[in-house]
CSV table of C-alpha atoms in Angstrom, one decimal:
chain,number,residue,atom,x,y,z
A,1,MET,CA,47.1,122.7,136.7
A,2,LEU,CA,51.1,123.5,136.5
A,3,GLN,CA,52.0,120.5,138.1
A,4,SER,CA,49.8,118.4,135.8
A,5,LEU,CA,51.4,119.9,133.1
A,6,ALA,CA,54.8,119.4,134.3
A,7,SER,CA,54.1,115.6,135.1
A,8,ARG,CA,53.2,115.5,131.5
A,9,SER,CA,56.0,116.8,129.6
A,10,GLY,CA,58.5,115.8,132.1
A,11,PRO,CA,59.3,112.7,130.6
A,12,ALA,CA,59.0,113.9,126.9
A,13,LEU,CA,61.4,117.0,128.3
A,14,ALA,CA,64.2,114.6,129.4
A,15,LEU,CA,63.8,112.3,126.5
A,16,LEU,CA,64.6,115.0,124.2
A,17,LEU,CA,67.6,116.3,126.2
A,18,LEU,CA,68.8,112.8,126.2
A,19,ALA,CA,68.9,112.7,122.6
A,20,GLY,CA,71.0,115.5,122.0
A,21,CYS,CA,73.6,114.1,124.3
A,22,ALA,CA,77.0,112.5,123.0
A,23,SER,CA,77.6,108.7,123.4
A,24,TYR,CA,80.9,107.5,124.8
A,25,THR,CA,83.1,104.7,123.1
A,26,THR,CA,86.8,103.8,123.9
A,27,ARG,CA,89.3,104.3,121.2
A,28,PRO,CA,92.0,102.1,122.1
A,29,LEU,CA,95.8,102.8,121.8
A,30,ALA,CA,98.1,100.7,119.1
A,31,THR,CA,100.1,98.4,120.3
A,32,ALA,CA,102.6,99.0,117.4
A,33,PRO,CA,103.8,101.8,115.3
A,34,SER,CA,101.9,101.7,111.9
A,35,ASP,CA,103.7,102.2,108.2
A,36,GLY,CA,101.2,103.3,106.8
A,37,ASP,CA,98.6,103.2,103.5
A,38,ILE,CA,100.7,103.2,100.6
A,39,ALA,CA,97.7,102.6,98.4
A,40,ALA,CA,96.3,106.1,100.0
A,41,LEU,CA,99.7,107.9,100.3
A,42,SER,CA,100.0,107.6,96.8
A,43,ARG,CA,96.1,108.9,96.2
A,44,ASP,CA,96.7,111.7,98.5
A,45,ALA,CA,100.2,112.3,96.6
A,46,ALA,CA,98.1,112.6,93.4
A,47,THR,CA,96.2,115.7,94.7
A,48,ILE,CA,98.3,117.4,97.5
A,49,ASP,CA,97.6,120.9,97.7
A,50,ARG,CA,100.7,123.4,99.2
A,51,PRO,CA,101.7,126.5,97.5
A,52,TYR,CA,105.5,124.8,97.2
A,53,LEU,CA,105.0,121.3,96.5
A,54,LYS,CA,103.3,119.8,92.9
A,55,PRO,CA,101.1,116.4,92.6
A,56,ALA,CA,103.1,113.7,92.5
A,57,ASN,CA,103.2,110.3,91.5
A,58,VAL,CA,104.5,108.3,94.7
A,59,ASP,CA,106.4,104.6,93.8
A,60,LEU,CA,108.4,103.9,96.3
A,61,ALA,CA,110.1,101.0,93.6
A,62,ALA,CA,111.3,104.0,91.5
A,63,PRO,CA,113.3,106.7,92.0
A,64,LEU,CA,112.0,109.6,93.8
A,65,ASP,CA,113.3,113.2,93.2
A,66,ASP,CA,113.0,116.0,95.3
A,67,ASN,CA,109.1,117.0,95.2
A,68,ALA,CA,108.2,113.5,95.5
A,69,ILE,CA,110.4,112.8,99.0
A,70,ALA,CA,108.9,116.3,100.3
A,71,VAL,CA,105.6,115.4,99.0
A,72,ILE,CA,105.5,112.3,101.3
A,73,ALA,CA,107.5,113.8,104.0
A,74,VAL,CA,104.2,116.1,104.6
A,75,LEU,CA,101.9,113.4,104.2
A,76,ASN,CA,103.3,110.4,106.2
A,77,ASN,CA,105.6,111.8,108.7
A,78,PRO,CA,104.1,110.6,112.3
A,79,ASP,CA,104.5,113.8,113.9
A,80,LEU,CA,102.8,115.6,111.2
A,81,LYS,CA,99.7,113.3,111.5
A,82,ALA,CA,99.8,114.0,115.6
A,83,LEU,CA,100.1,118.3,114.8
A,84,ARG,CA,97.2,117.8,112.5
A,85,THR,CA,95.3,116.2,115.3
A,86,ARG,CA,96.1,119.2,117.4
A,87,ALA,CA,94.5,121.8,114.5
A,88,GLY,CA,91.4,119.6,115.3
A,89,VAL,CA,91.6,120.3,119.0
A,90,ALA,CA,91.6,123.9,118.0
A,91,ASP,CA,88.7,124.1,115.5
A,92,ALA,CA,86.7,122.4,118.8
A,93,GLN,CA,87.9,125.0,120.5
A,94,VAL,CA,86.4,127.5,118.5
A,95,PHE,CA,82.8,125.5,118.0
A,96,SER,CA,82.9,125.5,122.1
A,97,ALA,CA,83.9,129.0,122.1
A,98,ARG,CA,80.3,130.2,120.2
A,99,LEU,CA,78.0,128.2,122.1
A,100,LEU,CA,75.5,129.7,124.3
A,101,PRO,CA,76.0,129.1,128.0
A,102,ASP,CA,73.2,126.4,129.3
A,103,PRO,CA,70.7,127.8,131.7
A,104,THR,CA,70.1,126.5,135.2
A,105,PHE,CA,67.2,125.0,136.5
A,106,SER,CA,66.4,124.3,140.4
A,107,LEU,CA,63.6,122.5,141.9
A,108,GLY,CA,63.5,122.5,145.8
A,109,LEU,CA,61.0,120.3,148.1
A,110,GLY,CA,60.4,121.8,151.9
A,111,GLY,CA,57.9,119.2,153.8
A,112,ILE,CA,56.0,120.8,156.9
A,113,LEU,CA,57.1,119.3,160.4
A,114,SER,CA,54.6,121.2,161.9
A,115,GLY,CA,52.3,124.1,161.7
A,116,PRO,CA,48.6,124.9,160.5
A,117,ASP,CA,49.4,125.3,156.9
A,118,PRO,CA,48.1,122.2,154.6
A,119,PHE,CA,50.8,122.2,151.7
A,120,SER,CA,54.1,121.8,151.0
A,121,GLU,CA,56.7,124.2,150.3
A,122,ILE,CA,58.0,123.9,146.4
A,123,ALA,CA,60.9,126.5,145.4
A,124,SER,CA,62.4,126.4,141.3
A,125,GLY,CA,64.3,128.6,139.7
A,126,LEU,CA,65.5,129.3,136.0
A,127,GLY,CA,68.9,131.5,135.5
A,128,LEU,CA,71.1,132.3,132.8
A,129,ASP,CA,74.8,133.7,133.3
A,130,LEU,CA,75.0,136.5,131.3
A,131,ASN,CA,78.4,137.2,132.0
A,132,ALA,CA,79.0,134.4,129.3
A,133,LEU,CA,77.5,136.3,127.1
A,134,ARG,CA,79.3,139.6,127.8
A,135,THR,CA,82.8,138.0,126.9
A,136,GLY,CA,81.6,135.3,124.1
A,137,LYS,CA,82.7,137.8,121.7
A,138,VAL,CA,86.4,138.0,123.1
A,139,ARG,CA,86.3,134.2,124.1
A,140,ARG,CA,85.3,133.7,120.0
A,141,GLN,CA,87.9,135.9,118.8
A,142,ALA,CA,90.9,134.3,121.1
A,143,ALA,CA,89.7,130.8,120.1
A,144,GLU,CA,90.0,132.1,116.8
A,145,ALA,CA,93.2,133.2,116.7
A,146,GLN,CA,94.6,130.1,118.5
A,147,ALA,CA,93.3,127.9,115.6
A,148,ARG,CA,94.8,130.2,113.0
A,149,GLN,CA,98.1,130.1,115.2
A,150,VAL,CA,97.6,126.2,115.1
A,151,ARG,CA,97.3,125.7,111.5
A,152,LEU,CA,99.7,128.5,110.7
A,153,ASP,CA,102.4,126.4,113.1
A,154,LEU,CA,101.2,123.1,111.1
A,155,ALA,CA,101.7,124.5,107.9
A,156,TRP,CA,105.4,126.2,109.2
A,157,ALA,CA,106.3,122.3,110.5
A,158,GLU,CA,105.2,120.7,106.9
A,159,TRP,CA,107.4,122.8,105.6
A,160,GLN,CA,110.2,122.3,107.8
A,161,THR,CA,109.7,118.4,107.6
A,162,ALA,CA,109.8,118.5,103.9
A,163,GLY,CA,113.0,121.2,103.9
A,164,GLN,CA,114.4,118.3,106.4
A,165,ALA,CA,113.7,115.2,104.3
A,166,ARG,CA,115.4,117.3,101.1
A,167,LEU,CA,118.3,117.4,103.4
A,168,GLN,CA,118.9,114.4,104.1
A,169,ALA,CA,118.3,113.4,99.9
A,170,VAL,CA,121.0,116.0,98.9
A,171,ARG,CA,123.3,114.3,101.9
A,172,ILE,CA,122.7,110.6,100.5
A,173,ARG,CA,123.3,111.9,97.3
A,174,ARG,CA,126.6,113.3,97.6
A,175,LEU,CA,127.9,110.9,100.0
A,176,GLN,CA,127.0,108.2,97.4
A,177,GLY,CA,129.6,109.9,95.1
A,178,ALA,CA,132.4,110.5,97.8
A,179,ILE,CA,132.5,106.6,99.1
A,180,ASP,CA,132.9,105.9,95.4
A,181,LEU,CA,135.4,107.8,95.4
A,182,LEU,CA,136.8,106.9,99.1
A,183,ARG,CA,136.6,103.5,98.5
A,184,ILE,CA,139.1,103.8,95.0
A,185,ASP,CA,141.6,105.7,97.0
A,186,ASP,CA,140.7,102.7,99.7
A,187,ALA,CA,141.7,100.4,97.3
A,188,ALA,CA,144.9,101.8,96.2
A,189,ALA,CA,146.1,102.7,99.4
A,190,GLN,CA,145.3,99.0,100.4
A,191,SER,CA,147.3,97.7,97.6
A,192,LEU,CA,150.3,100.3,98.1
A,193,LEU,CA,150.4,99.2,102.2
A,194,ALA,CA,150.8,95.4,100.5
A,195,ARG,CA,153.4,95.8,97.9
A,196,ASN,CA,155.7,98.1,101.0
A,197,LEU,CA,154.9,95.2,103.1
A,198,HIS,CA,156.1,92.7,100.8
A,199,ALA,CA,159.5,95.2,100.1
A,200,ALA,CA,160.1,95.3,103.2
A,201,ALA,CA,159.9,91.4,103.9
A,202,ARG,CA,162.5,91.0,101.0
A,203,GLY,CA,164.4,93.4,102.1
A,204,ASP,CA,164.1,96.3,99.5
A,205,ILE,CA,163.3,98.7,101.7
A,206,ALA,CA,163.1,100.1,105.4
A,207,SER,CA,160.7,99.0,107.9
A,208,THR,CA,160.2,102.7,109.2
A,209,GLY,CA,159.8,103.7,105.5
A,210,VAL,CA,156.4,101.3,105.5
A,211,GLU,CA,155.0,103.1,108.5
A,212,ALA,CA,154.3,106.3,106.6
A,213,VAL,CA,152.2,104.3,103.9
A,214,ARG,CA,150.4,102.4,107.1
A,215,THR,CA,149.6,105.5,108.6
A,216,ASP,CA,148.0,107.1,105.3
A,217,ALA,CA,146.1,103.9,104.8
A,218,ALA,CA,144.6,103.5,108.1
A,219,ALA,CA,143.4,107.3,107.3
A,220,THR,CA,142.1,106.6,104.1
A,221,ALA,CA,140.0,103.9,105.4
A,222,ASP,CA,138.7,105.9,108.1
A,223,LYS,CA,137.7,108.7,106.1
A,224,LEU,CA,135.6,105.8,104.5
A,225,ARG,CA,134.1,104.3,107.3
A,226,THR,CA,133.1,107.9,108.5
A,227,ALA,CA,131.5,108.7,105.3
A,228,GLU,CA,129.4,105.1,105.3
A,229,HIS,CA,128.6,105.7,108.8
A,230,ASP,CA,127.0,109.1,107.4
A,231,LEU,CA,125.5,107.8,104.5
A,232,ASP,CA,123.5,105.0,107.0
A,233,ALA,CA,122.5,107.4,109.2
A,234,ALA,CA,121.0,109.5,106.6
A,235,ARG,CA,119.2,107.0,104.6
A,236,LEU,CA,117.7,105.9,108.2
A,237,GLU,CA,116.6,109.5,109.0
A,238,LEU,CA,115.3,110.1,105.7
A,239,VAL,CA,112.7,107.1,106.0
A,240,LYS,CA,111.8,108.3,109.4
A,241,LEU,CA,111.0,111.5,108.3
A,242,LEU,CA,108.9,109.9,105.5
A,243,GLY,CA,107.3,107.7,108.1
A,244,LEU,CA,108.5,104.1,106.5
A,245,PRO,CA,110.0,101.0,108.3
A,246,PRO,CA,113.7,101.4,108.6
A,247,GLU,CA,114.6,98.5,106.4
A,248,THR,CA,112.8,100.2,103.6
A,249,GLN,CA,115.3,101.1,100.2
A,250,LEU,CA,114.8,104.0,98.6
A,251,ARG,CA,116.2,105.3,94.9
A,252,LEU,CA,116.9,108.6,94.5
A,253,ALA,CA,116.5,110.5,91.6
A,254,PRO,CA,119.6,113.3,90.5
A,255,SER,CA,118.5,116.4,91.7
A,256,VAL,CA,118.5,119.6,89.7
A,257,ASP,CA,121.1,122.3,90.8
A,258,THR,CA,120.4,125.9,90.9
A,259,ALA,CA,122.2,128.9,92.0
A,260,PRO,CA,120.6,132.1,92.6
A,261,ALA,CA,122.3,135.1,93.9
A,262,LEU,CA,122.5,135.8,97.4
A,263,ASP,CA,121.2,139.2,98.2
A,264,PRO,CA,120.2,138.9,102.2
A,265,ALA,CA,118.4,142.4,102.8
A,266,LYS,CA,116.5,140.7,100.1
A,267,LEU,CA,116.2,137.5,101.8
A,268,THR,CA,115.2,138.8,104.9
A,269,GLN,CA,112.3,140.7,103.3
A,270,ILE,CA,111.2,137.7,102.1
A,271,ALA,CA,111.1,136.1,105.0
A,272,LEU,CA,109.7,138.4,107.0
A,273,ASP,CA,106.3,138.5,104.6
A,274,ASN,CA,106.2,134.6,104.3
A,275,ARG,CA,107.4,132.6,107.2
A,276,LEU,CA,104.7,130.9,108.6
A,277,ASP,CA,106.2,130.4,112.3
A,278,LEU,CA,106.1,134.5,112.0
A,279,GLN,CA,102.5,134.5,111.3
A,280,ALA,CA,101.4,132.0,113.9
A,281,LEU,CA,103.4,133.6,116.5
A,282,ARG,CA,101.3,137.2,114.9
A,283,ALA,CA,98.2,135.0,115.4
A,284,GLY,CA,99.3,133.7,118.9
A,285,TYR,CA,99.4,137.7,120.1
A,286,ASP,CA,96.2,138.0,118.5
A,287,ALA,CA,94.7,135.5,121.0
A,288,GLN,CA,96.4,137.0,123.9
A,289,GLU,CA,95.1,141.1,122.9
A,290,ALA,CA,91.6,139.3,123.4
A,291,ALA,CA,92.8,137.6,126.6
A,292,VAL,CA,94.1,140.6,127.9
A,293,HIS,CA,90.8,142.4,126.6
A,294,LYS,CA,88.4,139.3,128.3
A,295,ALA,CA,90.9,140.3,131.6
A,296,ILE,CA,89.5,143.5,131.6
A,297,LEU,CA,85.8,142.6,131.3
A,298,ASP,CA,86.0,140.5,134.0
A,299,GLN,CA,87.2,143.5,136.4
A,300,PHE,CA,83.5,144.7,136.2
A,301,PRO,CA,80.8,143.0,138.0
A,302,SER,CA,79.3,138.9,137.3
A,303,LEU,CA,75.6,139.0,136.2
A,304,ALA,CA,73.3,136.2,136.5
A,305,LEU,CA,69.7,136.3,136.2
A,306,ASN,CA,67.3,133.9,137.6
A,307,LEU,CA,63.4,133.3,137.2
A,308,ASN,CA,62.2,131.8,140.6
A,309,PHE,CA,58.9,130.3,141.0
A,310,THR,CA,57.5,129.4,144.7
A,311,ARG,CA,54.6,128.0,146.1
A,312,ASP,CA,54.9,128.9,150.1
A,313,THR,CA,52.6,126.8,152.3
A,314,GLY,CA,49.5,128.7,152.5
A,315,GLY,CA,49.4,127.8,148.7
A,316,ASN,CA,50.4,131.3,147.7
A,317,ASN,CA,52.1,131.3,143.9
A,318,ILE,CA,55.4,133.6,143.7
A,319,LEU,CA,56.7,134.4,140.7
A,320,GLY,CA,59.8,137.1,140.5
A,321,PRO,CA,63.4,137.4,139.1
A,322,THR,CA,66.7,137.4,141.2
A,323,VAL,CA,69.9,139.1,140.1
A,324,ASP,CA,73.3,137.7,141.2
A,325,PHE,CA,76.6,140.2,141.1
A,326,THR,CA,79.5,140.4,142.5
A,327,LEU,CA,80.6,143.7,144.2
A,328,PRO,CA,84.0,144.9,142.5
A,329,LEU,CA,85.6,146.6,145.7
A,330,TRP,CA,88.8,144.8,146.2
A,331,ASN,CA,90.0,142.6,143.7
A,332,ARG,CA,88.4,143.9,140.5
A,333,ASN,CA,90.4,140.8,138.5
A,334,ARG,CA,93.7,143.1,139.0
A,335,GLY,CA,95.6,139.9,139.3
A,336,GLY,CA,94.4,138.4,135.9
A,337,ILE,CA,94.9,141.8,134.4
A,338,ALA,CA,98.4,142.4,135.0
A,339,VAL,CA,99.1,138.3,134.1
A,340,GLU,CA,97.4,138.9,130.9
A,341,ARG,CA,99.3,141.9,130.6
A,342,ALA,CA,102.6,140.6,131.1
A,343,THR,CA,101.5,137.4,129.1
A,344,ARG,CA,101.6,139.9,126.2
A,345,GLU,CA,104.4,141.7,126.6
A,346,GLN,CA,105.9,138.0,126.8
A,347,LEU,CA,104.9,137.1,123.2
A,348,LYS,CA,105.8,140.8,122.0
A,349,ALA,CA,109.4,140.5,123.0
A,350,GLU,CA,109.5,136.6,121.9
A,351,TYR,CA,108.2,137.6,118.1
A,352,ASP,CA,110.9,140.7,118.8
A,353,ALA,CA,113.6,138.2,119.2
A,354,ARG,CA,112.5,135.7,116.1
A,355,LEU,CA,112.8,139.0,114.1
A,356,PHE,CA,116.4,139.2,115.3
A,357,GLN,CA,117.2,135.5,114.9
A,358,THR,CA,115.7,135.2,111.9
A,359,ARG,CA,117.9,137.9,109.8
A,360,ALA,CA,120.9,136.6,111.8
A,361,ASP,CA,120.5,132.9,110.8
A,362,ILE,CA,119.9,134.3,106.9
A,363,ALA,CA,122.9,136.3,107.3
A,364,ALA,CA,124.9,133.5,108.3
A,365,ALA,CA,123.3,131.4,105.8
A,366,ALA,CA,124.2,133.2,102.9
A,367,SER,CA,127.7,133.7,104.0
A,368,ALA,CA,128.3,129.9,104.3
A,369,VAL,CA,126.9,129.3,100.8
A,370,SER,CA,129.2,132.5,99.6
A,371,LEU,CA,132.1,131.3,101.0
A,372,ALA,CA,131.3,127.1,99.7
A,373,ARG,CA,131.3,128.5,96.4
A,374,ARG,CA,134.4,129.9,96.7
A,375,GLN,CA,136.2,126.8,98.2
A,376,ARG,CA,134.2,124.9,95.3
A,377,ASP,CA,135.2,127.5,92.7
A,378,ALA,CA,139.0,127.4,93.9
A,379,VAL,CA,138.9,123.4,93.9
A,380,ARG,CA,137.8,123.6,90.4
A,381,THR,CA,140.6,125.6,89.1
A,382,GLN,CA,142.4,122.9,90.4
A,383,LEU,CA,141.3,120.0,89.1
A,384,PRO,CA,142.3,120.4,85.5
A,385,GLU,CA,146.1,120.6,86.3
A,386,LEU,CA,145.7,117.4,88.5
A,387,ASP,CA,143.8,115.4,85.9
A,388,ARG,CA,146.7,116.1,83.5
A,389,LEU,CA,149.5,115.5,86.0
A,390,ALA,CA,147.8,112.3,86.7
A,391,ARG,CA,147.4,111.2,83.2
A,392,VAL,CA,150.7,112.1,82.7
A,393,SER,CA,152.0,110.3,85.5
A,394,HIS,CA,150.3,106.4,84.5
A,395,ALA,CA,151.7,107.2,81.2
A,396,ALA,CA,155.3,107.7,82.3
A,397,ALA,CA,154.7,104.7,84.8
A,398,ALA,CA,153.7,102.4,82.0
A,399,ARG,CA,156.7,103.3,80.4
A,400,GLY,CA,158.6,102.5,83.3
A,401,ASP,CA,160.1,106.2,83.7
A,402,VAL,CA,158.6,106.7,87.3
A,403,SER,CA,157.4,104.4,89.4
A,404,ARG,CA,154.2,102.8,89.9
A,405,ALA,CA,153.6,104.7,93.7
A,406,THR,CA,154.2,108.3,92.0
A,407,ALA,CA,151.9,107.7,89.7
A,408,GLU,CA,149.2,106.4,92.1
A,409,THR,CA,150.3,109.4,94.3
A,410,ALA,CA,149.1,111.4,91.9
A,411,GLU,CA,146.4,109.6,91.1
A,412,GLY,CA,145.2,109.6,94.7
A,413,ALA,CA,145.8,113.5,94.9
A,414,LEU,CA,142.9,113.7,91.8
A,415,ARG,CA,140.6,111.9,94.0
A,416,ASP,CA,141.1,113.6,97.0
A,417,LYS,CA,140.4,116.7,95.2
A,418,ARG,CA,137.5,115.6,93.9
A,419,VAL,CA,136.2,114.2,97.1
A,420,GLU,CA,137.1,117.7,98.5
A,421,LEU,CA,134.9,119.2,95.6
A,422,ALA,CA,132.2,116.6,96.4
A,423,THR,CA,132.2,117.9,99.9
A,424,ALA,CA,131.9,121.4,98.9
A,425,ASP,CA,128.9,120.7,96.7
A,426,GLN,CA,127.2,118.6,99.5
A,427,THR,CA,128.3,122.2,101.5
A,428,ILE,CA,126.3,124.2,99.3
A,429,ASP,CA,123.2,121.8,98.7
A,430,GLU,CA,122.8,121.9,102.5
A,431,ALA,CA,122.9,125.3,103.1
A,432,MET,CA,121.0,126.3,99.9
A,433,ILE,CA,118.4,124.4,101.6
A,434,ALA,CA,118.6,125.5,105.1
A,435,LEU,CA,118.4,129.1,103.2
A,436,GLU,CA,114.7,128.2,101.6
A,437,LEU,CA,113.7,126.8,105.4
A,438,LEU,CA,115.0,130.4,107.3
A,439,THR,CA,112.7,132.1,104.5
A,440,GLY,CA,110.1,130.1,104.1
A,441,VAL,CA,109.8,129.7,100.0
A,442,PRO,CA,111.8,127.8,97.5
A,443,ARG,CA,114.3,129.6,95.8
A,444,GLU,CA,112.3,129.5,92.7
A,445,ASP,CA,110.7,132.3,94.3
A,446,TRP,CA,113.7,134.5,95.5
A,447,LYS,CA,112.7,137.5,92.7
């Protein structure tokens, strides 16, 4: 009867099990980098949900403000897209940790080679790993903490990428202003050099006097080339952060300057309360706590319960349980416990080091902002006098009271100070964004 039931239900059971199995399909890799779907990017940008971003209307042909730049970076950066798939892996691991272990089934047949008994021996067994049930809770806790860490790491990476994109946008704006001044300087220096060379050729001035002018012209041209190189590098870095093709030409809207007061102690506390990387480290530590707990549980005997059915060669049917377990005599998982505890200490030390580094970085960035602000204020106090001197010299040169070269020198000194001011403004802007990245929140929330 038992054999007849098994013969009838066996195919149905096999079909049921196969129906629940996953199927395999290939997923080929791309052969060229993807530049993303601009239409999909615009739709996602209009509904983005991040605490430090506002929904934006993305139009690459229109000037982009800092918020739009950050939104595009968060949505379209290729590295962030890869990290988001990693978060999917972590969620799958949580799903896996929640599943119960499958039971095991064994079936054996022993034929008679000699002897009077008329039947072949049939042995079967149904087993369940009880150890997996015992450690299931801590495994789920570890997987959930790891998934939380991955999501926090992703959020921190998004915040950093958005800040880096805004940093490049600031750099582009400031360099464009500096280059406009340097081009005027370069044109004036080349004009002065040409006049001096012409005068030296006529014998009006000594050739040795031309060398100083030539050196100044070369230095001015070198400053211009350096600034143009920096601008080109910043543009390429920005489009890369935004996940756009290298040839993309972006227009940037003017930025809004805000200058909140800086209190390093307050900013450090804001960072400790808000930085997502610190929260991710805490989640990783929670996962390791669960790993230590599991290692402790693994020192106890591992249990497996089996239900066995046997029909011997004499036709006797035998049914009974079997319990398998390890004897914790020598190992007792002491090695695993030692490794997990040492790993926990390592994570604690890394977290403490990150806290220390956070405080030091914020203090250094705040100091850099304060120094740059003092330098900028010093330059601003000099500008009115230099502007007055340049205008007076220009008027005097027009009357013939002073040489044209003297007037150009005064005008060049004014432009140099303006370039110095632009450099100081760029330093302040970059340091303020660095402080935002270090605190983990926009400067508007430093309250």
